[in-house]
Amino acid sequence: RVPKEKPKAEAAPKPRQAPTDEAQMAAAAALARLELKPKAKPPSSQEAIKNQVRKELMAEAAASEEGLSAEEKDLASPDREGAAAPSVSGVYFICPLTGVVVRKDQKEKHLREAIQSYFSVDPVAASIMEIHTFNKDREKIRVGVETVAKYLDNIYLHPEEEKYRKIKLQNKVFQERISCLEGIHKFFQAIGFETKTLPVPGQETTEEYYVLKEEMLTKLEDLKDYKEQLLSSEPVRAQLDRQLSVFKPSPEAARFELPNDFYNLTAEEIKREQRLRTEAVEKASMLRTRAMREKEEQREMRKYNYTLVRVRFPDGYILQGTFYARESVSALYNFVREALRDDWLPFELLGPGGLKLTDENLAFNECGLVPSALLTLAWDAAVMADIQAAGEEQPASPLKPELLSRVQTLS
């Protein structure tokens, strides 16, 4: 017989490389957008505005994603060998103007693009958003907008006085309080001012002025409204996306792998601190006073901006969400209630060691629940006894069906 040929050894598969941050961000943002709850539709005009802004931004994002090379797309595969998958891919925010979910490091860029797109819809509102959102010094903003309000008040109260309709751009007060604010010049242009070069009375030189257009004298009420908007507006803040997830019962519930987004320090700095702390832990525990230990614990808590919290239900199912480290625990109680079929059912949340979280006004970092925590939910025993005594049929899980429909398995 002719001996069978030995099968050729297959070439060893090339080890996969970790996905790029950009690819992870795009995939996670797309997934998070799909998981957002449907919201009540605003009036059609507002919906049209949002759609217009969203369409422009999504077109830019699509063009960017199409630019990925084949290698980069392969790197975006979620199957990574040799490393534990993170519990979440990062920290994400929801843009209030577009409803799009973006990663933390893209948040400000997206807000800028969204506000810039809004100029085609309402230039006055867009310029006011820029002023309040992108100038970080709140006191400078207050002084600047109050000074602008005085200019507009003078025009509104004395429309016949030509001097109030002109603002010298090199005026010291204008330069120090107003001109330094991002978005302020767009605001002046949006409400009807134009730049003109005019002679200075009593001099042969000329200066640049903002001059109110003549037609605005018939729209003084509009000018008054613009002033009120400027004074009363708040910064546009992206909302932290909870990234709500539900997991099947798992022994891995207490195991967390967090991305760098959750830390103030870099990964290298955290590793170095952990190494130094491990080397000195025995000596430190002997020499430190209680006050010193508490002070170090407080310093440790400040390292975290966010926390990933899991709540394990009596049936083993796990509810997960992302929170600010300095957010009050009441946000977690609300988060859990919103996930229940019957949000009136009283419950308690138990921390490590069975400690009850009774003070909902405390922050997560004050309770030691950072950068991650596994809590246990316990129903009110008396209420549950009453329900059982009434013979009411209870659902298999207390969680809403729409959440159970997308239950996951902890890796």
GROMACS .gro file of N, CA, C and O in nm, residues 23 43 71 75 85 115 130 136 148-149 169 173 187 198 203 260 271 285 322 357 375-376 394:
model
   92
   23ALA      N    1  -1.088   5.259   1.672
   23ALA     CA    2  -1.181   5.154   1.632
   23ALA      C    3  -1.271   5.113   1.747
   23ALA      O    4  -1.390   5.091   1.732
   43PRO      N    5  -4.126   6.864   1.962
   43PRO     CA    6  -4.201   6.924   1.851
   43PRO      C    7  -4.126   6.909   1.720
   43PRO      O    8  -4.004   6.906   1.717
   71GLU      N    9  -0.607   4.677   0.759
   71GLU     CA   10  -0.537   4.630   0.879
   71GLU      C   11  -0.602   4.686   1.004
   71GLU      O   12  -0.621   4.616   1.104
   75LEU      N   13  -0.784   4.496   1.319
   75LEU     CA   14  -0.746   4.519   1.458
   75LEU      C   15  -0.866   4.551   1.544
   75LEU      O   16  -0.861   4.538   1.666
   85ALA      N   17  -1.053   4.095   2.871
   85ALA     CA   18  -1.137   4.197   2.811
   85ALA      C   19  -1.182   4.296   2.918
   85ALA      O   20  -1.215   4.256   3.029
  115ILE      N   21  -2.230   7.245   1.803
  115ILE     CA   22  -2.266   7.387   1.818
  115ILE      C   23  -2.238   7.462   1.689
  115ILE      O   24  -2.316   7.549   1.647
  130GLU      N   25  -2.157   7.886   2.273
  130GLU     CA   26  -2.010   7.893   2.271
  130GLU      C   27  -1.958   7.972   2.390
  130GLU      O   28  -1.862   7.932   2.456
  136LYS      N   29  -1.391   7.866   3.031
  136LYS     CA   30  -1.393   7.786   3.154
  136LYS      C   31  -1.401   7.870   3.281
  136LYS      O   32  -1.447   7.822   3.384
  148VAL      N   33  -2.193   9.321   2.858
  148VAL     CA   34  -2.266   9.322   2.731
  148VAL      C   35  -2.412   9.359   2.755
  148VAL      O   36  -2.473   9.437   2.679
  149ALA      N   37  -2.469   9.306   2.862
  149ALA     CA   38  -2.609   9.336   2.895
  149ALA      C   39  -2.631   9.485   2.918
  149ALA      O   40  -2.735   9.541   2.879
  169LEU      N   41  -1.404   9.903   1.966
  169LEU     CA   42  -1.343   9.772   1.992
  169LEU      C   43  -1.215   9.782   2.074
  169LEU      O   44  -1.180   9.686   2.144
  173VAL      N   45  -1.237   9.867   2.863
  173VAL     CA   46  -1.335   9.779   2.927
  173VAL      C   47  -1.376   9.667   2.832
  173VAL      O   48  -1.386   9.549   2.871
  187PHE      N   49  -2.157   8.650   1.867
  187PHE     CA   50  -2.283   8.695   1.928
  187PHE      C   51  -2.318   8.835   1.879
  187PHE      O   52  -2.433   8.860   1.838
  198LEU      N   53  -1.447  10.408   1.179
  198LEU     CA   54  -1.503  10.543   1.189
  198LEU      C   55  -1.397  10.640   1.243
  198LEU      O   56  -1.308  10.601   1.318
  203GLN      N   57  -1.005  11.393   1.654
  203GLN     CA   58  -0.875  11.340   1.612
  203GLN      C   59  -0.878  11.311   1.463
  203GLN      O   60  -0.983  11.302   1.400
  260ASN      N   61  -0.840   5.296   3.108
  260ASN     CA   62  -0.774   5.413   3.168
  260ASN      C   63  -0.868   5.532   3.185
  260ASN      O   64  -0.840   5.623   3.263
  271LYS      N   65   0.045   5.199   3.810
  271LYS     CA   66   0.124   5.078   3.835
  271LYS      C   67   0.243   5.108   3.926
  271LYS      O   68   0.276   5.029   4.016
  285SER      N   69   0.176   5.025   5.772
  285SER     CA   70   0.068   4.986   5.862
  285SER      C   71   0.111   4.993   6.008
  285SER      O   72   0.029   5.010   6.097
  322THR      N   73  -2.234   5.304   3.483
  322THR     CA   74  -2.120   5.393   3.508
  322THR      C   75  -2.169   5.521   3.574
  322THR      O   76  -2.268   5.579   3.532
  357LEU      N   77  -2.614   5.073   5.252
  357LEU     CA   78  -2.593   5.210   5.204
  357LEU      C   79  -2.718   5.290   5.238
  357LEU      O   80  -2.810   5.304   5.157
  375LEU      N   81  -2.238   4.544   4.451
  375LEU     CA   82  -2.334   4.558   4.560
  375LEU      C   83  -2.441   4.450   4.548
  375LEU      O   84  -2.461   4.391   4.441
  376THR      N   85  -2.508   4.426   4.658
  376THR     CA   86  -2.615   4.326   4.661
  376THR      C   87  -2.747   4.394   4.691
  376THR      O   88  -2.755   4.478   4.781
  394GLN      N   89  -4.557   3.612   4.076
  394GLN     CA   90  -4.443   3.699   4.054
  394GLN      C   91  -4.370   3.661   3.926
  394GLN      O   92  -4.358   3.543   3.891
   0.00000   0.00000   0.00000
